[in-house]
Amino acid sequence: MSDQAQSHSSPTLTDRIESLALALGFDRVGRAAASSGPDTARFADWLHRGYAGEMEYLERRSAERLDPSVLMPGVRTILVVGLFYEPREGSPEPDNANSRPRGRVAAYAGGEDYHTVLIDRLRTLAEGLSALAGRRVAARCYVDTGPVQERVFAARAGIGWVGKNTLVIDPDLGSKMLLGVILTDLDLEPSVPLNDHCGTCRACLDACPSEAFPEPYVLDATRCIAYTTIEKRGEIPLEQRSDQGDWVFGCDVCQDVCPWNRKRRVGDLPDPLVLRERLGPRPEWAAPALAELLALDEETWSERVRGTAVKRARYQGLIRNALVAAGNSRDPSLRSAVVRHARGSDSLLAEHARWALGQIEGAQGSSN
Ligand code: SF4
C-alpha cells in the first residue's frame, strides 16, 4: 500500500508535506520517483565525453548518481525543494563604492553559504515526515552535498524544466533557485513534470562568454567560467583567461540573459523566515574591488569568506581569479597590487600575475 493511500481524509499526506515545506520557508516543493531512467543515464555520457574536467568526485560515485537506490537502498520518493535567491530589495551598495575596477561574484554566492541556509530547514522537513506519515520514515537530506542529480529529480518533481543552459527554470520566477533533496522510503504519487518552454530561444547558448555549451542542454564544464573559477585547481588555461572577463567567483551570464529570469519578481515573494535575505550578497561580496581582493593574505581571506560559499575556491583560486580579472581590466591602477604577486613565492599566482601585467602593459603600450 502506498503511503499516500494511508491518508483517506483531506488534506492528503502530500498536501501536508507541501504545507510543511512552505512553512519552513521553501518556495517550491515536489515529488519524484526515485528510479533510474533515460534522464539519469545521460550523466554517464556526459562523463564519458570528459565534460566533468577535474571534478573526479563525480566519476567516483557515478553509480549512486545514476541510480539513487545505490545511494539509499529502499528509497522510493525524492522530495525536492527550491528556494529562490536574490535579496528582496536589490543588491546592497558594495563596500568601498568608489574603488574600481571591480570583480563579479555569482549571485548565489555572496551571502550566507546556501548549504547552511538550506540544510537545517531540510532536516526539519525530513524529521517532520515521520509525524506526518504516522510511521518512521527513512530520509536522507542533500544540498549539493551528495551523489544525487538534483536537477534531474527537480524536473521530474515539477519544480521546473531543465533549460538549454542545463538549469532548472520555474515558469514564474526563473532559474535563480537553490535546490535541496530528501531521499525517502515514502511511496508517494510523483508530481507532474512541466513542459520545456525554451522553444526556439538560444540566448544562453549565444551569450556564454566561453562557448561552454557544445549543444543545447549540454554543458562542457571544462569551459564554463563557474567551473574554472570555483572547481578548477591550478592554472586557468591561457586561451580561457580573456573569456573570464571580470568574474572572480562563478558566472551568471546564461541566467541573466534568459527571458524567464528577466520577467521574475522574486522580491514579491514572502520571506517570513528570512532565508532569502540570508542568501543576499554581503556588501564585501556585492562587487568586490579587485585591488582589495589582491591585497588579501590567507588570514584576511579566511575572515572575508567565512560563512559564505566563496571559500570553495580556496585562497589561491580566488587570488588567481582576481589576477585574471585584473589582467582583463587592463587597468594600470592595479599594477602594484599585481606586481606583489608576480614577486611572491606562489609560482602559480606569480605566473597569472605576469600574465596580468602583460595585459595591463600591452594596453598601455597600444594607447601611447
Ligand atoms: Fe532556454 Fe532561452 Fe533560457 Fe536558454 S536563455 S535556458 S534557451 S529560455
mmCIF file of C-alpha atoms and ligand atoms in Angstrom:
data_model
loop_
_atom_site.group_PDB
_atom_site.id
_atom_site.type_symbol
_atom_site.label_atom_id
_atom_site.label_comp_id
_atom_site.label_asym_id
_atom_site.label_seq_id
_atom_site.Cartn_x
_atom_site.Cartn_y
_atom_site.Cartn_z
ATOM 1 C CA MET A 1 0.000 0.000 0.000
ATOM 2 C CA SER A 2 1.367 3.410 -0.844
ATOM 3 C CA ASP A 3 1.942 5.976 1.904
ATOM 4 C CA GLN A 4 -0.406 8.258 0.054
ATOM 5 C CA ALA A 5 -3.166 5.659 0.250
ATOM 6 C CA GLN A 6 -2.911 5.609 4.042
ATOM 7 C CA SER A 7 -4.305 9.082 4.131
ATOM 8 C CA HIS A 8 -8.011 8.916 3.361
ATOM 9 C CA SER A 9 -9.105 12.277 4.586
ATOM 10 C CA SER A 10 -8.262 15.666 3.232
ATOM 11 C CA PRO A 11 -5.648 17.114 3.343
ATOM 12 C CA THR A 12 -3.583 14.291 1.924
ATOM 13 C CA LEU A 13 -0.112 13.361 3.070
ATOM 14 C CA THR A 14 1.394 15.119 0.059
ATOM 15 C CA ASP A 15 -0.627 18.239 0.887
ATOM 16 C CA ARG A 16 0.677 18.205 4.437
ATOM 17 C CA ILE A 17 4.274 17.658 3.330
ATOM 18 C CA GLU A 18 3.903 20.546 0.910
ATOM 19 C CA SER A 19 2.432 22.788 3.620
ATOM 20 C CA LEU A 20 5.282 21.965 5.978
ATOM 21 C CA ALA A 21 7.901 22.674 3.279
ATOM 22 C CA LEU A 22 6.334 26.056 2.505
ATOM 23 C CA ALA A 23 6.029 26.870 6.216
ATOM 24 C CA LEU A 24 9.743 26.151 6.563
ATOM 25 C CA GLY A 25 10.461 28.868 4.017
ATOM 26 C CA PHE A 26 10.903 26.930 0.787
ATOM 27 C CA ASP A 27 9.292 28.390 -2.322
ATOM 28 C CA ARG A 28 8.742 25.164 -4.220
ATOM 29 C CA VAL A 29 8.326 21.517 -3.341
ATOM 30 C CA GLY A 30 7.669 18.451 -5.469
ATOM 31 C CA ARG A 31 7.944 14.684 -5.543
ATOM 32 C CA ALA A 32 9.925 12.494 -7.933
ATOM 33 C CA ALA A 33 10.069 8.754 -8.342
ATOM 34 C CA ALA A 34 13.470 7.623 -7.092
ATOM 35 C CA SER A 35 14.220 5.408 -10.063
ATOM 36 C CA SER A 36 16.885 5.457 -12.731
ATOM 37 C CA GLY A 37 15.800 6.319 -16.248
ATOM 38 C CA PRO A 38 16.950 7.889 -19.513
ATOM 39 C CA ASP A 39 17.232 11.272 -17.770
ATOM 40 C CA THR A 40 19.594 9.982 -15.066
ATOM 41 C CA ALA A 41 21.513 7.888 -17.636
ATOM 42 C CA ARG A 42 22.569 10.960 -19.652
ATOM 43 C CA PHE A 43 25.079 11.676 -16.901
ATOM 44 C CA ALA A 44 27.197 8.666 -17.962
ATOM 45 C CA ASP A 45 27.511 10.003 -21.498
ATOM 46 C CA TRP A 46 28.370 13.460 -20.168
ATOM 47 C CA LEU A 47 31.146 11.984 -18.025
ATOM 48 C CA HIS A 48 32.380 9.877 -20.923
ATOM 49 C CA ARG A 49 32.724 12.993 -23.072
ATOM 50 C CA GLY A 50 35.103 14.456 -20.478
ATOM 51 C CA TYR A 51 32.874 17.403 -19.657
ATOM 52 C CA ALA A 52 33.378 16.982 -15.885
ATOM 53 C CA GLY A 53 37.009 18.121 -16.115
ATOM 54 C CA GLU A 54 38.855 17.731 -12.823
ATOM 55 C CA MET A 55 35.677 17.008 -10.836
ATOM 56 C CA GLU A 56 36.767 13.437 -10.212
ATOM 57 C CA TYR A 57 34.340 13.095 -7.320
ATOM 58 C CA LEU A 58 31.562 12.990 -9.916
ATOM 59 C CA GLU A 59 33.072 9.907 -11.511
ATOM 60 C CA ARG A 60 33.965 8.235 -8.224
ATOM 61 C CA ARG A 61 30.343 7.989 -7.144
ATOM 62 C CA SER A 62 28.705 7.780 -10.539
ATOM 63 C CA ALA A 63 26.814 4.564 -9.673
ATOM 64 C CA GLU A 64 24.877 6.465 -6.992
ATOM 65 C CA ARG A 65 24.267 9.374 -9.334
ATOM 66 C CA LEU A 66 22.876 7.045 -11.957
ATOM 67 C CA ASP A 67 20.624 5.185 -9.554
ATOM 68 C CA PRO A 68 19.509 6.621 -6.189
ATOM 69 C CA SER A 69 18.745 3.143 -4.854
ATOM 70 C CA VAL A 70 22.511 2.529 -4.813
ATOM 71 C CA LEU A 71 22.863 5.576 -2.573
ATOM 72 C CA MET A 72 19.944 4.607 -0.342
ATOM 73 C CA PRO A 73 18.525 1.094 -0.611
ATOM 74 C CA GLY A 74 14.757 1.187 -0.209
ATOM 75 C CA VAL A 75 14.388 4.747 -1.476
ATOM 76 C CA ARG A 76 11.033 5.296 -3.199
ATOM 77 C CA THR A 77 10.434 9.022 -3.480
ATOM 78 C CA ILE A 78 12.729 12.022 -3.719
ATOM 79 C CA LEU A 79 11.283 15.205 -2.300
ATOM 80 C CA VAL A 80 12.756 18.266 -3.987
ATOM 81 C CA VAL A 81 12.583 21.780 -2.575
ATOM 82 C CA GLY A 82 13.511 25.049 -4.259
ATOM 83 C CA LEU A 83 14.440 28.398 -2.745
ATOM 84 C CA PHE A 84 14.809 31.446 -4.969
ATOM 85 C CA TYR A 85 17.654 33.771 -4.220
ATOM 86 C CA GLU A 86 18.414 37.454 -4.642
ATOM 87 C CA PRO A 87 17.854 40.000 -1.937
ATOM 88 C CA ARG A 88 14.343 41.400 -1.613
ATOM 89 C CA GLU A 89 15.426 44.986 -2.136
ATOM 90 C CA GLY A 90 18.104 44.520 -4.780
ATOM 91 C CA SER A 91 21.837 44.309 -4.208
ATOM 92 C CA PRO A 92 23.372 46.292 -1.368
ATOM 93 C CA GLU A 93 25.787 49.095 -2.068
ATOM 94 C CA PRO A 94 29.205 47.465 -2.317
ATOM 95 C CA ASP A 95 31.910 48.215 0.212
ATOM 96 C CA ASN A 96 34.276 50.992 -0.774
ATOM 97 C CA ALA A 97 31.969 52.074 -3.598
ATOM 98 C CA ASN A 98 34.489 54.341 -5.322
ATOM 99 C CA SER A 99 37.167 51.740 -5.780
ATOM 100 C CA ARG A 100 37.407 50.453 -9.350
ATOM 101 C CA PRO A 101 37.779 48.129 -11.161
ATOM 102 C CA ARG A 102 35.576 45.525 -9.571
ATOM 103 C CA GLY A 103 35.075 41.803 -9.874
ATOM 104 C CA ARG A 104 31.792 39.977 -10.187
ATOM 105 C CA VAL A 105 30.561 37.156 -7.959
ATOM 106 C CA ALA A 106 27.721 34.787 -8.880
ATOM 107 C CA ALA A 107 24.513 35.962 -7.247
ATOM 108 C CA TYR A 108 24.036 32.824 -5.145
ATOM 109 C CA ALA A 109 27.435 33.037 -3.509
ATOM 110 C CA GLY A 110 27.884 36.434 -1.864
ATOM 111 C CA GLY A 111 25.618 35.854 1.126
ATOM 112 C CA GLU A 112 25.479 33.193 3.787
ATOM 113 C CA ASP A 113 26.524 29.795 2.463
ATOM 114 C CA TYR A 114 23.459 28.239 0.831
ATOM 115 C CA HIS A 115 24.350 24.804 2.183
ATOM 116 C CA THR A 116 23.927 26.136 5.711
ATOM 117 C CA VAL A 117 20.790 28.091 4.932
ATOM 118 C CA LEU A 118 19.001 25.171 3.324
ATOM 119 C CA ILE A 119 20.214 22.118 5.206
ATOM 120 C CA ASP A 120 18.743 22.935 8.631
ATOM 121 C CA ARG A 121 15.314 23.548 7.132
ATOM 122 C CA LEU A 122 15.599 20.448 5.018
ATOM 123 C CA ARG A 123 16.433 18.340 8.073
ATOM 124 C CA THR A 124 13.457 19.798 9.919
ATOM 125 C CA LEU A 125 11.278 18.829 6.976
ATOM 126 C CA ALA A 126 12.779 15.320 6.966
ATOM 127 C CA GLU A 127 12.149 14.952 10.699
ATOM 128 C CA GLY A 128 8.553 16.046 10.221
ATOM 129 C CA LEU A 129 7.869 13.298 7.677
ATOM 130 C CA SER A 130 7.519 10.544 10.273
ATOM 131 C CA ALA A 131 4.910 12.511 12.226
ATOM 132 C CA LEU A 132 3.021 13.332 9.038
ATOM 133 C CA ALA A 133 3.127 9.769 7.711
ATOM 134 C CA GLY A 134 2.386 8.105 11.050
ATOM 135 C CA ARG A 135 5.345 5.768 10.766
ATOM 136 C CA ARG A 136 9.108 6.008 10.973
ATOM 137 C CA VAL A 137 10.241 7.393 7.619
ATOM 138 C CA ALA A 138 13.804 6.790 6.424
ATOM 139 C CA ALA A 139 15.170 10.023 4.965
ATOM 140 C CA ARG A 140 18.477 11.470 3.793
ATOM 141 C CA CYS A 141 18.995 15.156 3.014
ATOM 142 C CA TYR A 142 21.346 16.687 0.472
ATOM 143 C CA VAL A 143 22.039 20.254 -0.591
ATOM 144 C CA ASP A 144 24.566 19.868 -3.348
ATOM 145 C CA THR A 145 26.410 17.629 -0.907
ATOM 146 C CA GLY A 146 25.897 14.112 -2.192
ATOM 147 C CA PRO A 147 25.875 11.983 -5.327
ATOM 148 C CA VAL A 148 22.363 12.929 -6.416
ATOM 149 C CA GLN A 149 21.377 14.524 -9.728
ATOM 150 C CA GLU A 150 19.285 17.250 -8.134
ATOM 151 C CA ARG A 151 18.295 18.897 -11.404
ATOM 152 C CA VAL A 152 17.029 15.679 -12.946
ATOM 153 C CA PHE A 153 14.813 14.988 -9.946
ATOM 154 C CA ALA A 154 13.727 18.638 -9.726
ATOM 155 C CA ALA A 155 12.474 18.348 -13.301
ATOM 156 C CA ARG A 156 10.676 15.091 -12.538
ATOM 157 C CA ALA A 157 9.199 16.731 -9.431
ATOM 158 C CA GLY A 158 7.665 19.540 -11.498
ATOM 159 C CA ILE A 159 9.887 22.215 -9.909
ATOM 160 C CA GLY A 160 10.756 23.463 -13.386
ATOM 161 C CA TRP A 161 12.084 22.273 -16.715
ATOM 162 C CA VAL A 162 15.786 21.831 -17.441
ATOM 163 C CA GLY A 163 16.600 24.590 -19.900
ATOM 164 C CA LYS A 164 19.133 24.674 -22.696
ATOM 165 C CA ASN A 165 21.508 26.229 -20.155
ATOM 166 C CA THR A 166 21.091 22.999 -18.102
ATOM 167 C CA LEU A 167 19.461 24.843 -15.192
ATOM 168 C CA VAL A 168 16.015 24.236 -13.727
ATOM 169 C CA ILE A 169 13.632 27.007 -14.785
ATOM 170 C CA ASP A 170 10.426 27.894 -12.993
ATOM 171 C CA PRO A 171 7.921 29.495 -15.397
ATOM 172 C CA ASP A 172 7.090 32.283 -12.937
ATOM 173 C CA LEU A 173 10.410 33.020 -11.284
ATOM 174 C CA GLY A 174 13.163 31.683 -13.496
ATOM 175 C CA SER A 175 16.260 29.722 -12.618
ATOM 176 C CA LYS A 176 17.929 31.541 -9.729
ATOM 177 C CA MET A 177 16.821 28.849 -7.387
ATOM 178 C CA LEU A 178 18.731 26.652 -4.957
ATOM 179 C CA LEU A 179 17.698 23.040 -4.688
ATOM 180 C CA GLY A 180 17.615 20.588 -1.831
ATOM 181 C CA VAL A 181 16.558 16.940 -1.923
ATOM 182 C CA ILE A 182 15.341 14.383 0.588
ATOM 183 C CA LEU A 183 15.588 10.731 -0.354
ATOM 184 C CA THR A 184 12.802 8.886 1.449
ATOM 185 C CA ASP A 185 11.206 5.474 1.657
ATOM 186 C CA LEU A 186 7.807 7.149 1.375
ATOM 187 C CA ASP A 187 5.764 5.842 -1.508
ATOM 188 C CA LEU A 188 4.121 8.985 -2.884
ATOM 189 C CA GLU A 189 2.444 9.864 -6.135
ATOM 190 C CA PRO A 190 5.042 11.771 -8.214
ATOM 191 C CA SER A 191 4.369 15.381 -9.187
ATOM 192 C CA VAL A 192 3.615 16.209 -12.803
ATOM 193 C CA PRO A 193 6.698 17.440 -14.723
ATOM 194 C CA LEU A 194 6.467 20.748 -16.607
ATOM 195 C CA ASN A 195 6.860 21.132 -20.340
ATOM 196 C CA ASP A 196 10.061 22.595 -21.751
ATOM 197 C CA HIS A 197 9.445 26.240 -22.654
ATOM 198 C CA CYS A 198 12.818 27.107 -24.203
ATOM 199 C CA GLY A 199 11.293 26.849 -27.661
ATOM 200 C CA THR A 200 13.469 28.403 -30.364
ATOM 201 C CA CYS A 201 15.309 30.637 -27.893
ATOM 202 C CA ARG A 202 19.063 30.186 -27.712
ATOM 203 C CA ALA A 203 20.037 33.343 -25.837
ATOM 204 C CA CYS A 204 22.096 31.473 -23.216
ATOM 205 C CA LEU A 205 23.967 29.456 -25.834
ATOM 206 C CA ASP A 206 24.892 32.575 -27.788
ATOM 207 C CA ALA A 207 25.741 34.741 -24.768
ATOM 208 C CA CYS A 208 28.051 32.312 -22.993
ATOM 209 C CA PRO A 209 31.426 34.113 -22.974
ATOM 210 C CA SER A 210 33.369 30.860 -23.081
ATOM 211 C CA GLU A 211 31.188 28.875 -25.503
ATOM 212 C CA ALA A 212 30.634 26.259 -22.840
ATOM 213 C CA PHE A 213 27.573 24.683 -24.484
ATOM 214 C CA PRO A 214 28.663 22.257 -27.223
ATOM 215 C CA GLU A 215 24.970 21.738 -27.906
ATOM 216 C CA PRO A 216 21.689 22.751 -26.255
ATOM 217 C CA TYR A 217 21.132 21.094 -22.875
ATOM 218 C CA VAL A 218 24.788 20.023 -22.618
ATOM 219 C CA LEU A 219 27.389 21.934 -20.601
ATOM 220 C CA ASP A 220 31.085 21.327 -21.068
ATOM 221 C CA ALA A 221 32.094 22.217 -17.520
ATOM 222 C CA THR A 222 35.756 22.493 -18.512
ATOM 223 C CA ARG A 223 34.868 25.617 -20.491
ATOM 224 C CA CYS A 224 32.349 27.036 -18.000
ATOM 225 C CA ILE A 225 33.532 30.058 -16.009
ATOM 226 C CA ALA A 226 31.732 28.740 -12.932
ATOM 227 C CA TYR A 227 33.906 25.639 -13.155
ATOM 228 C CA THR A 228 37.207 27.337 -13.937
ATOM 229 C CA THR A 229 36.801 29.933 -11.182
ATOM 230 C CA ILE A 230 35.486 27.575 -8.480
ATOM 231 C CA GLU A 231 36.218 23.922 -9.088
ATOM 232 C CA LYS A 232 39.387 24.022 -11.132
ATOM 233 C CA ARG A 233 42.659 23.922 -9.243
ATOM 234 C CA GLY A 234 45.911 25.030 -10.813
ATOM 235 C CA GLU A 235 46.235 27.323 -13.755
ATOM 236 C CA ILE A 236 43.482 28.769 -15.875
ATOM 237 C CA PRO A 237 44.394 27.897 -19.461
ATOM 238 C CA LEU A 238 45.738 30.903 -21.367
ATOM 239 C CA GLU A 239 43.104 30.649 -24.072
ATOM 240 C CA GLN A 240 40.314 30.832 -21.470
ATOM 241 C CA ARG A 241 41.527 33.824 -19.486
ATOM 242 C CA SER A 242 40.031 36.582 -21.581
ATOM 243 C CA ASP A 243 36.648 34.764 -21.575
ATOM 244 C CA GLN A 244 36.546 35.138 -17.803
ATOM 245 C CA GLY A 245 36.121 38.917 -18.040
ATOM 246 C CA ASP A 246 35.595 40.369 -14.570
ATOM 247 C CA TRP A 247 34.172 37.233 -12.923
ATOM 248 C CA VAL A 248 36.117 36.231 -9.804
ATOM 249 C CA PHE A 249 33.754 33.549 -8.494
ATOM 250 C CA GLY A 250 31.190 31.815 -10.681
ATOM 251 C CA CYS A 251 29.229 33.360 -13.531
ATOM 252 C CA ASP A 252 25.583 34.307 -14.095
ATOM 253 C CA VAL A 253 25.595 35.138 -17.806
ATOM 254 C CA CYS A 254 23.491 32.206 -19.042
ATOM 255 C CA GLN A 255 20.911 33.030 -16.386
ATOM 256 C CA ASP A 256 20.956 36.793 -16.766
ATOM 257 C CA VAL A 257 20.131 36.608 -20.487
ATOM 258 C CA CYS A 258 17.355 34.066 -20.028
ATOM 259 C CA PRO A 259 13.966 35.645 -20.700
ATOM 260 C CA TRP A 260 12.462 33.572 -17.891
ATOM 261 C CA ASN A 261 14.732 35.358 -15.437
ATOM 262 C CA ARG A 262 14.089 38.798 -16.831
ATOM 263 C CA LYS A 263 10.379 38.632 -16.019
ATOM 264 C CA ARG A 264 10.910 37.408 -12.483
ATOM 265 C CA ARG A 265 9.819 39.230 -9.344
ATOM 266 C CA VAL A 266 11.458 37.335 -6.532
ATOM 267 C CA GLY A 267 11.227 40.427 -4.323
ATOM 268 C CA ASP A 268 7.461 39.937 -4.197
ATOM 269 C CA LEU A 269 7.786 36.510 -2.613
ATOM 270 C CA PRO A 270 7.141 36.210 1.094
ATOM 271 C CA ASP A 271 10.223 35.570 3.205
ATOM 272 C CA PRO A 272 8.883 35.234 6.750
ATOM 273 C CA LEU A 273 11.834 33.151 7.882
ATOM 274 C CA VAL A 274 14.379 35.463 6.176
ATOM 275 C CA LEU A 275 16.014 32.600 4.316
ATOM 276 C CA ARG A 276 16.237 34.642 1.123
ATOM 277 C CA GLU A 277 17.616 37.621 2.945
ATOM 278 C CA ARG A 278 20.384 35.493 4.433
ATOM 279 C CA LEU A 279 21.360 34.499 0.899
ATOM 280 C CA GLY A 280 21.593 38.103 -0.319
ATOM 281 C CA PRO A 281 25.150 39.293 -1.005
ATOM 282 C CA ARG A 282 27.104 40.848 1.833
ATOM 283 C CA PRO A 283 28.466 44.293 0.928
ATOM 284 C CA GLU A 284 32.022 42.985 0.662
ATOM 285 C CA TRP A 285 30.917 40.416 -1.933
ATOM 286 C CA ALA A 286 28.381 42.514 -3.860
ATOM 287 C CA ALA A 287 31.055 43.682 -6.336
ATOM 288 C CA PRO A 288 34.460 43.353 -4.677
ATOM 289 C CA ALA A 289 37.185 45.820 -5.653
ATOM 290 C CA LEU A 290 39.942 43.852 -7.382
ATOM 291 C CA ALA A 291 42.643 45.821 -5.542
ATOM 292 C CA GLU A 292 41.125 44.705 -2.251
ATOM 293 C CA LEU A 293 40.989 41.063 -3.291
ATOM 294 C CA LEU A 294 44.571 41.156 -4.493
ATOM 295 C CA ALA A 295 45.654 42.593 -1.148
ATOM 296 C CA LEU A 296 44.208 39.667 0.834
ATOM 297 C CA ASP A 297 46.562 37.292 2.569
ATOM 298 C CA GLU A 298 45.422 33.873 3.738
ATOM 299 C CA GLU A 299 44.329 35.227 7.105
ATOM 300 C CA THR A 300 42.277 38.149 5.788
ATOM 301 C CA TRP A 301 40.881 35.900 3.045
ATOM 302 C CA SER A 302 39.759 33.412 5.663
ATOM 303 C CA GLU A 303 37.903 36.136 7.591
ATOM 304 C CA ARG A 304 36.302 37.502 4.449
ATOM 305 C CA VAL A 305 34.993 34.183 3.114
ATOM 306 C CA ARG A 306 33.863 32.825 6.484
ATOM 307 C CA GLY A 307 30.305 31.551 6.312
ATOM 308 C CA THR A 308 29.996 32.063 2.536
ATOM 309 C CA ALA A 309 30.196 29.678 -0.411
ATOM 310 C CA VAL A 310 33.091 31.740 -1.811
ATOM 311 C CA LYS A 311 35.510 29.764 0.343
ATOM 312 C CA ARG A 312 35.166 26.827 -2.043
ATOM 313 C CA ALA A 313 37.592 28.455 -4.483
ATOM 314 C CA ARG A 314 40.236 28.468 -1.699
ATOM 315 C CA TYR A 315 42.707 31.292 -1.221
ATOM 316 C CA GLN A 316 44.893 30.504 -4.190
ATOM 317 C CA GLY A 317 41.914 30.079 -6.507
ATOM 318 C CA LEU A 318 40.312 33.382 -5.571
ATOM 319 C CA ILE A 319 43.553 35.348 -5.968
ATOM 320 C CA ARG A 320 44.245 33.568 -9.269
ATOM 321 C CA ASN A 321 40.781 34.574 -10.473
ATOM 322 C CA ALA A 322 41.287 38.165 -9.318
ATOM 323 C CA LEU A 323 44.594 38.312 -11.220
ATOM 324 C CA VAL A 324 42.878 37.157 -14.387
ATOM 325 C CA ALA A 325 40.119 39.746 -13.877
ATOM 326 C CA ALA A 326 42.803 42.388 -13.233
ATOM 327 C CA GLY A 327 44.526 41.468 -16.485
ATOM 328 C CA ASN A 328 41.239 41.639 -18.343
ATOM 329 C CA SER A 329 40.530 45.073 -16.846
ATOM 330 C CA ARG A 330 43.832 46.372 -18.309
ATOM 331 C CA ASP A 331 43.640 48.991 -15.592
ATOM 332 C CA PRO A 332 47.077 50.462 -14.722
ATOM 333 C CA SER A 333 45.900 51.378 -11.222
ATOM 334 C CA LEU A 334 46.136 47.659 -10.383
ATOM 335 C CA ARG A 335 49.774 47.340 -11.406
ATOM 336 C CA SER A 336 51.301 47.467 -7.906
ATOM 337 C CA ALA A 337 48.677 45.038 -6.498
ATOM 338 C CA VAL A 338 49.532 42.612 -9.301
ATOM 339 C CA VAL A 339 53.314 43.079 -9.019
ATOM 340 C CA ARG A 340 53.171 41.917 -5.403
ATOM 341 C CA HIS A 341 52.001 38.503 -6.618
ATOM 342 C CA ALA A 342 54.426 38.436 -9.549
ATOM 343 C CA ARG A 343 57.228 38.690 -6.968
ATOM 344 C CA GLY A 344 55.635 36.310 -4.475
ATOM 345 C CA SER A 345 56.630 32.757 -3.625
ATOM 346 C CA ASP A 346 53.493 31.106 -5.080
ATOM 347 C CA SER A 347 54.580 30.142 -8.588
ATOM 348 C CA LEU A 348 51.011 29.674 -9.831
ATOM 349 C CA LEU A 349 49.955 33.137 -8.709
ATOM 350 C CA ALA A 350 53.256 34.607 -9.988
ATOM 351 C CA GLU A 351 52.555 33.230 -13.474
ATOM 352 C CA HIS A 352 48.995 34.611 -13.506
ATOM 353 C CA ALA A 353 50.328 37.934 -12.213
ATOM 354 C CA ARG A 354 52.919 38.131 -15.004
ATOM 355 C CA TRP A 355 50.166 37.427 -17.494
ATOM 356 C CA ALA A 356 48.018 40.173 -15.952
ATOM 357 C CA LEU A 357 50.918 42.626 -16.078
ATOM 358 C CA GLY A 358 51.398 41.775 -19.729
ATOM 359 C CA GLN A 359 47.744 42.603 -20.394
ATOM 360 C CA ILE A 360 47.954 45.890 -18.475
ATOM 361 C CA GLU A 361 51.209 46.938 -20.110
ATOM 362 C CA GLY A 362 50.073 45.819 -23.541
ATOM 363 C CA ALA A 363 47.006 48.022 -23.190
ATOM 364 C CA GLN A 364 49.162 50.944 -22.125
ATOM 365 C CA GLY A 365 51.593 50.415 -24.979
ATOM 366 C CA SER A 366 48.790 50.424 -27.502
ATOM 367 C CA SER A 367 47.278 53.593 -26.017
ATOM 368 C CA ASN A 368 50.610 55.536 -26.191
HETATM 369 FE FE1 SF4 B 1 16.036 28.316 -22.574
HETATM 370 FE FE2 SF4 B 1 16.448 30.707 -23.767
HETATM 371 FE FE3 SF4 B 1 16.584 30.489 -21.106
HETATM 372 FE FE4 SF4 B 1 18.489 29.397 -22.631
HETATM 373 S S1 SF4 B 1 18.043 31.588 -22.438
HETATM 374 S S2 SF4 B 1 17.516 28.447 -20.877
HETATM 375 S S3 SF4 B 1 17.287 28.717 -24.400
HETATM 376 S S4 SF4 B 1 14.755 30.147 -22.418
#
